[in-house]
PDB file of C-alpha atoms in Angstrom:
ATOM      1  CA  UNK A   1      74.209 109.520 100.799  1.00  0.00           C
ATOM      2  CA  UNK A   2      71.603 111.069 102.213  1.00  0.00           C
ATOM      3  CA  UNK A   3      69.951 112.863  99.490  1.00  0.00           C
ATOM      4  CA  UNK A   4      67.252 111.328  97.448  1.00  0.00           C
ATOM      5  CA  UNK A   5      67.512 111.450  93.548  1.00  0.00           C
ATOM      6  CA  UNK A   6      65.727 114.727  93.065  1.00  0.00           C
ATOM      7  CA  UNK A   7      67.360 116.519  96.115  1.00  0.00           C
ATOM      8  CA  UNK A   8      71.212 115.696  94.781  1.00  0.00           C
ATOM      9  CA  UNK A   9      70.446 116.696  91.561  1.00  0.00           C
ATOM     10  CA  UNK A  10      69.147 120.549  92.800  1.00  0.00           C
ATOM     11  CA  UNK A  11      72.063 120.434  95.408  1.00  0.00           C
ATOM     12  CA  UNK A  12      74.569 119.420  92.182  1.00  0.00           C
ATOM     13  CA  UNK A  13      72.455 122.019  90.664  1.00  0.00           C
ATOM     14  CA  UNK A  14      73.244 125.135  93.363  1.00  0.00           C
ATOM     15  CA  UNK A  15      76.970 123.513  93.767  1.00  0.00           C
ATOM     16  CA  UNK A  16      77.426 124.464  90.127  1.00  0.00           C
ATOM     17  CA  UNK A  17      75.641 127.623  89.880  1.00  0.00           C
ATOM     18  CA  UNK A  18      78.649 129.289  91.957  1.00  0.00           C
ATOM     19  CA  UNK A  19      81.258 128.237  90.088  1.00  0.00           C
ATOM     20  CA  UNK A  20      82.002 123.899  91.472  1.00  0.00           C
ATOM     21  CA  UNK A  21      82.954 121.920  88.882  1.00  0.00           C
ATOM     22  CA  UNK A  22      84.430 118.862  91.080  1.00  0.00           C
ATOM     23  CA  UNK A  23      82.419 117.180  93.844  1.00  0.00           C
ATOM     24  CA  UNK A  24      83.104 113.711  95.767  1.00  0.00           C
ATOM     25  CA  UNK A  25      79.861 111.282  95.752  1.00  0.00           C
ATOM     26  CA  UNK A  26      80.080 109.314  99.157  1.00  0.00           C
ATOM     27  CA  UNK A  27      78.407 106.336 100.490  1.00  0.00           C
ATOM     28  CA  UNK A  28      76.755 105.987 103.878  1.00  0.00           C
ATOM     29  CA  UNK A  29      78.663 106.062 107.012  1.00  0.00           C
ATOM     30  CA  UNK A  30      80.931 103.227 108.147  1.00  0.00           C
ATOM     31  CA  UNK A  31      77.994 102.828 111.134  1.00  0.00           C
ATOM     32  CA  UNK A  32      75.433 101.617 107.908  1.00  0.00           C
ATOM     33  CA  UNK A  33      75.783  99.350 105.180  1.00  0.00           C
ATOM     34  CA  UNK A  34      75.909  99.898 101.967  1.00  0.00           C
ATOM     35  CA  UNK A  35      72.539 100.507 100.363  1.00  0.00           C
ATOM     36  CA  UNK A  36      71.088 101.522 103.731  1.00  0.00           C
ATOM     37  CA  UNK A  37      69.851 105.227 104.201  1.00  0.00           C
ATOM     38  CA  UNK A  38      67.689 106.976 102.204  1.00  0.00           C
ATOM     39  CA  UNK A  39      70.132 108.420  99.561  1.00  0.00           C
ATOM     40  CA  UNK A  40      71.487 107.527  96.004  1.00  0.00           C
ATOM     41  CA  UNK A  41      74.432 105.082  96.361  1.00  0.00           C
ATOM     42  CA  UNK A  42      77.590 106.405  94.722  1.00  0.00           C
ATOM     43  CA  UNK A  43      77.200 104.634  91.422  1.00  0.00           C
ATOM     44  CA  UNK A  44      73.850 105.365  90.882  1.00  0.00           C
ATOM     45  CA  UNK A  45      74.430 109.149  91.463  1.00  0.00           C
ATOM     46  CA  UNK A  46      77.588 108.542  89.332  1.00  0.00           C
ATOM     47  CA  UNK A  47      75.708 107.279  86.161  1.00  0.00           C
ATOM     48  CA  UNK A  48      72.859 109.547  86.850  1.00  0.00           C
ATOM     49  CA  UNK A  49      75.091 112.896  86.952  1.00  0.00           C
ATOM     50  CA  UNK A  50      77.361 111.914  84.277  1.00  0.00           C
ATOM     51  CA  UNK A  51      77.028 115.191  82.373  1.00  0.00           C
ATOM     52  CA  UNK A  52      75.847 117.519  85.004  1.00  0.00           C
ATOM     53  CA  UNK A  53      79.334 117.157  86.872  1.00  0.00           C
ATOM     54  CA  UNK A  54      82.681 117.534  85.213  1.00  0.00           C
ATOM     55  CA  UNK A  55      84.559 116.035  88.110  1.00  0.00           C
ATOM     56  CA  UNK A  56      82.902 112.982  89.083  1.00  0.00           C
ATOM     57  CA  UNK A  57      84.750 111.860  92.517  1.00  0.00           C
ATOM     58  CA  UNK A  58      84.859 108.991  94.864  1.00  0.00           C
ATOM     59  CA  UNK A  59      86.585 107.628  97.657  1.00  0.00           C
ATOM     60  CA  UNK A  60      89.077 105.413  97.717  1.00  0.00           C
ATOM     61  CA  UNK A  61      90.497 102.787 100.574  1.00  0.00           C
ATOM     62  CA  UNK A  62      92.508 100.351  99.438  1.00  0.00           C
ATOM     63  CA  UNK A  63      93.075  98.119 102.653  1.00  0.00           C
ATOM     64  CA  UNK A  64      88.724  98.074 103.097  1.00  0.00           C
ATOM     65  CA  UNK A  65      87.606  94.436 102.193  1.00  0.00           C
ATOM     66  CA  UNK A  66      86.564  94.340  98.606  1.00  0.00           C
ATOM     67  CA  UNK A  67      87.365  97.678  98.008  1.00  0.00           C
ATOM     68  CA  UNK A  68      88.890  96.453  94.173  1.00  0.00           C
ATOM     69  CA  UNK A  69      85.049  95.698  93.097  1.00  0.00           C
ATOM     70  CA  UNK A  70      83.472  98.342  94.525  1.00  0.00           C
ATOM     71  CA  UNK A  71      86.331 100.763  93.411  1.00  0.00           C
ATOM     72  CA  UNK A  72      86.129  99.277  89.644  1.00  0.00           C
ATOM     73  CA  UNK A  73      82.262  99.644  89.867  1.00  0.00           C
ATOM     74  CA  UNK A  74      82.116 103.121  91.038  1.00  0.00           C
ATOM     75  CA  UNK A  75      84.590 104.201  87.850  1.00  0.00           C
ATOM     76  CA  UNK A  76      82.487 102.355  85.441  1.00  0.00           C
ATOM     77  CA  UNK A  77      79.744 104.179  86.460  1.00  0.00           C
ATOM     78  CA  UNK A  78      81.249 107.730  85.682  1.00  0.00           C
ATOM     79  CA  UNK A  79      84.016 108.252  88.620  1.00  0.00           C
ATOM     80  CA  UNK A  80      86.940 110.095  86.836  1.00  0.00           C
ATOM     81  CA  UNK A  81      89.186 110.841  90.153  1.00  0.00           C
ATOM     82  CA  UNK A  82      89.173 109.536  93.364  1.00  0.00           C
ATOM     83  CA  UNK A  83      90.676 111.238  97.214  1.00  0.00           C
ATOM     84  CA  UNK A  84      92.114 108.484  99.081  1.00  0.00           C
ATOM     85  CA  UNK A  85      92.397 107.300 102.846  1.00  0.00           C
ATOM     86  CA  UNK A  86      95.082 109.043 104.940  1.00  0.00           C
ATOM     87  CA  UNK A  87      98.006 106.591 103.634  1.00  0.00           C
ATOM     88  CA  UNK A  88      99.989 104.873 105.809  1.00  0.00           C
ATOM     89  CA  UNK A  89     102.221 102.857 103.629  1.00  0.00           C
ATOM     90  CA  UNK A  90     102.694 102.414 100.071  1.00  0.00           C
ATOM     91  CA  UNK A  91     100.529  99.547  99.475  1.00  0.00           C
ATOM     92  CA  UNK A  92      98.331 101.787  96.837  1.00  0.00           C
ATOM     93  CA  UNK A  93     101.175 101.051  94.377  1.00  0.00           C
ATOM     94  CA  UNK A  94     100.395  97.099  94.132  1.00  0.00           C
ATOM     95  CA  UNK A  95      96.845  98.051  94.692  1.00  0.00           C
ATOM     96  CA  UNK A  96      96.467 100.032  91.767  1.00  0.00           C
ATOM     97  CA  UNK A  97      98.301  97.947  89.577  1.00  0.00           C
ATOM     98  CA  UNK A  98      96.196  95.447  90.440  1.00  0.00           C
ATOM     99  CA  UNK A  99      92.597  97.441  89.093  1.00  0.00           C
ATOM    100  CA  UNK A 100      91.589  95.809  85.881  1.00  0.00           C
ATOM    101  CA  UNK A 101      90.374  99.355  84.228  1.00  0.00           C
ATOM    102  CA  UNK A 102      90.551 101.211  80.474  1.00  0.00           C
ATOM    103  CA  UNK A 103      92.133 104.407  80.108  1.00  0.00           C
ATOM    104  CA  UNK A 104      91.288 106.535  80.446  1.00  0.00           C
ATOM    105  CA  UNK A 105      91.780 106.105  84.114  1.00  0.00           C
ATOM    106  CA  UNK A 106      90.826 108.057  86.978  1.00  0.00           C
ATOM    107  CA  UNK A 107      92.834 110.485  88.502  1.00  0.00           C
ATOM    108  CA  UNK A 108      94.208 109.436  91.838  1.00  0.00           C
ATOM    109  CA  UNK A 109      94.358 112.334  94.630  1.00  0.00           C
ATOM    110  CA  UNK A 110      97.185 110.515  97.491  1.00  0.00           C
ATOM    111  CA  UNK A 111      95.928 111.474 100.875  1.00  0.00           C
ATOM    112  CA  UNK A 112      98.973 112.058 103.306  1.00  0.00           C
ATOM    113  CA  UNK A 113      98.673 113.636 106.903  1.00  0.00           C
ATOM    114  CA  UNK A 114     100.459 114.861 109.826  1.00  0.00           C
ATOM    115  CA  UNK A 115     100.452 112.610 113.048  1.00  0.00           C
ATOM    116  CA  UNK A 116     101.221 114.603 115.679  1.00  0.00           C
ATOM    117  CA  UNK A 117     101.930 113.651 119.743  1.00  0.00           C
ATOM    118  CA  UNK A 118      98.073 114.020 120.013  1.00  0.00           C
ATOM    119  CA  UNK A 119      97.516 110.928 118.219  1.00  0.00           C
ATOM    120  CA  UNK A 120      98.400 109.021 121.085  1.00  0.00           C
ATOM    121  CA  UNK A 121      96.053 110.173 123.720  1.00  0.00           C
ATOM    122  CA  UNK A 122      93.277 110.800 121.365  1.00  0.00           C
ATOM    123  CA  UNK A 123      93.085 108.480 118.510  1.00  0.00           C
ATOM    124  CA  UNK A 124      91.421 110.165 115.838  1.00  0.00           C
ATOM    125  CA  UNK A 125      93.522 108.618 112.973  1.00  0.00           C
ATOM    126  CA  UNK A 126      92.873 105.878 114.453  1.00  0.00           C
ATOM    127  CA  UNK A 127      88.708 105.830 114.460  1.00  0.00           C
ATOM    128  CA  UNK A 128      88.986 106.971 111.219  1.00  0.00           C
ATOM    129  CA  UNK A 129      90.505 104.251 109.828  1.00  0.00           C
ATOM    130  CA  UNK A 130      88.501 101.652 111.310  1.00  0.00           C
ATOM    131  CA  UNK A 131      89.372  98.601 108.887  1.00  0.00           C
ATOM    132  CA  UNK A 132      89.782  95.170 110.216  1.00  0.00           C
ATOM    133  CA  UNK A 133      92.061  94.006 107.302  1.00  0.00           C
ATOM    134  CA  UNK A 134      95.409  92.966 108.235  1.00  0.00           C
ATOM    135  CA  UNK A 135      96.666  95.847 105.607  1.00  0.00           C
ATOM    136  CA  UNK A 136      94.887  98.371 107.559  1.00  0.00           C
ATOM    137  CA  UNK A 137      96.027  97.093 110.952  1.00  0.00           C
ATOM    138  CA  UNK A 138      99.701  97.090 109.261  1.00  0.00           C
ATOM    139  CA  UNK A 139      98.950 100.841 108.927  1.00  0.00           C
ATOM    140  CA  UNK A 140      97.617 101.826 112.439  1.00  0.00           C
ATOM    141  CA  UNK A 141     100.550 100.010 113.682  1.00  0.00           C
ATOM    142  CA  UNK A 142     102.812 102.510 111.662  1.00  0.00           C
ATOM    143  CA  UNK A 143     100.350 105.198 112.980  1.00  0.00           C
ATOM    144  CA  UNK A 144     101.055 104.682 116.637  1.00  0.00           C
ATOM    145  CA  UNK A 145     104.979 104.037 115.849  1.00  0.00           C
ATOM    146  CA  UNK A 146     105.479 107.623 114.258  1.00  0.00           C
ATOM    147  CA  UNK A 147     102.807 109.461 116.885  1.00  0.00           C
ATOM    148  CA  UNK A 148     105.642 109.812 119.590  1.00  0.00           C
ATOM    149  CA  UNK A 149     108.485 111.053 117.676  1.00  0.00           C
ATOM    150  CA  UNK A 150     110.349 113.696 117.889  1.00  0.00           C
ATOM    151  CA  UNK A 151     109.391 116.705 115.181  1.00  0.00           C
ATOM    152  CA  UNK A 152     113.010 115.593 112.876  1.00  0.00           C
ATOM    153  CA  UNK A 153     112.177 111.909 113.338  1.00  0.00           C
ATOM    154  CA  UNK A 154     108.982 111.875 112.361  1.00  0.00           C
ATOM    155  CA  UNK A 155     109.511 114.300 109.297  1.00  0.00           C
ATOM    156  CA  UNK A 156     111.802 112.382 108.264  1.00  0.00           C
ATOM    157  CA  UNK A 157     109.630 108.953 108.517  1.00  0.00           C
ATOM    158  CA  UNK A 158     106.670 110.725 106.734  1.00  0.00           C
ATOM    159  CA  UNK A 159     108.654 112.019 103.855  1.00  0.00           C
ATOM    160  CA  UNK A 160     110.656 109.122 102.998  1.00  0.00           C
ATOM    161  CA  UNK A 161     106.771 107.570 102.969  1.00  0.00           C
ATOM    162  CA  UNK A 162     105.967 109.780 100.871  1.00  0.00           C
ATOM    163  CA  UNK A 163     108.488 109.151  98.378  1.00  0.00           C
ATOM    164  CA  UNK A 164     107.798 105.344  98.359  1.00  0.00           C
ATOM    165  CA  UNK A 165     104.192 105.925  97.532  1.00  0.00           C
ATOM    166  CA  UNK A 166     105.393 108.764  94.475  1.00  0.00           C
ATOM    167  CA  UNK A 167     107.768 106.140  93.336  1.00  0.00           C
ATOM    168  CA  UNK A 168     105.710 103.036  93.440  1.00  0.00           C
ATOM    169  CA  UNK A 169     102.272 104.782  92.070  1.00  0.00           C
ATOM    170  CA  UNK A 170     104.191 106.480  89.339  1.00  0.00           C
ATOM    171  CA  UNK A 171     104.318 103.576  86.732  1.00  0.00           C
ATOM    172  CA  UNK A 172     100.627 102.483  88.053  1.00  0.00           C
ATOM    173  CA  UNK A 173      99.598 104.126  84.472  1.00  0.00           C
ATOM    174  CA  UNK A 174      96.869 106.561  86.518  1.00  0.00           C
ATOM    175  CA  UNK A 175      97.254 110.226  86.532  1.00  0.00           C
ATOM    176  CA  UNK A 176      97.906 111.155  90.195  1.00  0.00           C
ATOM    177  CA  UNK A 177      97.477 114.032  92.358  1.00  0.00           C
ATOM    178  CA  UNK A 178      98.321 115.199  96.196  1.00  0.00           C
ATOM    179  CA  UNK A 179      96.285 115.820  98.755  1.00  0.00           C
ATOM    180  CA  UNK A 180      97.277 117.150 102.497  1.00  0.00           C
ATOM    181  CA  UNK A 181      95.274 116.306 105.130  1.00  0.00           C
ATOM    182  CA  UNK A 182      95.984 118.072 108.913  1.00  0.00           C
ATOM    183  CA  UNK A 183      93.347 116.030 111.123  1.00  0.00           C
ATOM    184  CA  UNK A 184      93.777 117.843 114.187  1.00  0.00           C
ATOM    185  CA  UNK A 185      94.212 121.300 112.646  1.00  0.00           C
ATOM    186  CA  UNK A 186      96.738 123.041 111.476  1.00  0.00           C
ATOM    187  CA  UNK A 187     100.638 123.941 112.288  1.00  0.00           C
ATOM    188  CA  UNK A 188     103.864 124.484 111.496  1.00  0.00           C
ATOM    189  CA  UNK A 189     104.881 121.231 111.638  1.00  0.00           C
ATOM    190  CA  UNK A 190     102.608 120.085 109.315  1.00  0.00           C
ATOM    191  CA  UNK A 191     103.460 122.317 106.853  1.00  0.00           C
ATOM    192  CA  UNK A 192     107.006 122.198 107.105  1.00  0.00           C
ATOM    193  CA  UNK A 193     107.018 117.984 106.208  1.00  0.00           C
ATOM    194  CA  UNK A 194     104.103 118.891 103.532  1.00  0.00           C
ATOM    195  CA  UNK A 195     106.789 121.497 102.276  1.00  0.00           C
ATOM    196  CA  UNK A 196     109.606 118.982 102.016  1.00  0.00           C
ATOM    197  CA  UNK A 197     107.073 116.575 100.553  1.00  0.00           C
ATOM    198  CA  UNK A 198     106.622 118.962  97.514  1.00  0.00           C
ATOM    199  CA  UNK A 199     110.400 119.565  96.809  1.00  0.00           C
ATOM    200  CA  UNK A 200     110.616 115.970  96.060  1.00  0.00           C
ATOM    201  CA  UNK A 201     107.604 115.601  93.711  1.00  0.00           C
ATOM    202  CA  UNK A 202     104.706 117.573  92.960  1.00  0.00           C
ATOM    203  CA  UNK A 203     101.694 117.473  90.326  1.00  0.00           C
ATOM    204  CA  UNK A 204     103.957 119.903  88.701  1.00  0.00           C
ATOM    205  CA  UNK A 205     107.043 118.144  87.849  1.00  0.00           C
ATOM    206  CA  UNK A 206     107.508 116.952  84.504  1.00  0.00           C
ATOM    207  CA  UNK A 207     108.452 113.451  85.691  1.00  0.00           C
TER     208      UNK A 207
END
């Protein structure tokens, strides 16, 4: 967002030299509004790039305010996967079902994290996620309800998320991926619900 035309397109340039094939064009900072900055907006870099860049990414947030416009404008520019949010409930499977896009659609990487005790004296989840919708409030709500828990509690919360997101995105018709996300570093306990996570689906299973 903060490269101008000619500056992206040598930085693309250098990214793909060594060997990066898939890179995530991102907006200005939730401090600016769009179009503000001196860099390319997404879809302009998007059309621009179109066959410099195999893997044409964006990001995704389905509770942000008109998010479905700017989402559908940012694929028809050249966007052919997109990393999520941190997801906090399984609204993404309306949401996406809700896109009015041709195949072949973009991939979608799901975002899920670890909340851990930390969460509730620091906040970080929290100020990243800074939506006023009422979806995204829903979703800090859940935040601040699984922060506390107890390390079998909160697993256990987490996964079964997890498998209401698989199971509602699943017949969305878009190719889907997983993505892990440990915002205050990592740990066992992370890993551990990321691990059960996987044993119910993965970008591996057949179905």
């Amino acid at each position: 967002a903060f490269d101008d035309m000619q500056a992206l397109g040598k930085r693309l340039q250098d990214l793909s030299d060594v060997g990066i094939n898939d890179v995530v064009f991102v907006g200005v900072p939730r401090t600016m509004a769009d179009g503000e900055g001196p860099g390319v907006p997404p879809t302009e870099a998007l059309s621009a790039f179109q066959n410099q860049v195999p893997g044409r990414g964006v990001i995704l947030i389905p509770p942000r305010q008109d998010e479905k416009p700017r989402f559908e404008a940012k694929v028809n520019a050249g966007a052919n996967f997109a990393l999520t949010q941190l997801l906090f409930s399984d609204y993404i499977g309306d949401y996406l079902k809700s896109l009015e896009l041709e195949d072949p659609k973009p991939e979608i990487l799901l975002s899920f994290g670890y909340v851990p005790k930390s969460e509730q004296r620091v906040g970080l989840i929290n100020w990243l996620i800074r939506d006023e919708t009422e979806q995204a409030q829903k979703e800090m709500e859940r935040v601040s309800e699984i922060a506390p828990l107890d390390f079998q509690d909160k697993k256990r919360e987490l996964v079964d998320l997890y498998k209401r997101t698989i199971d509602k995105v699943h017949d969305s018709g878009f190719p889907i991926g997983i993505h892990f996300e440990c915002p205050y570093g990592f740990n066992g306990y992370a890993f551990e619900t990321f691990r059960e996570m996987l044993e119910y689906w993965s970008p591996n299973h057949d179905s």
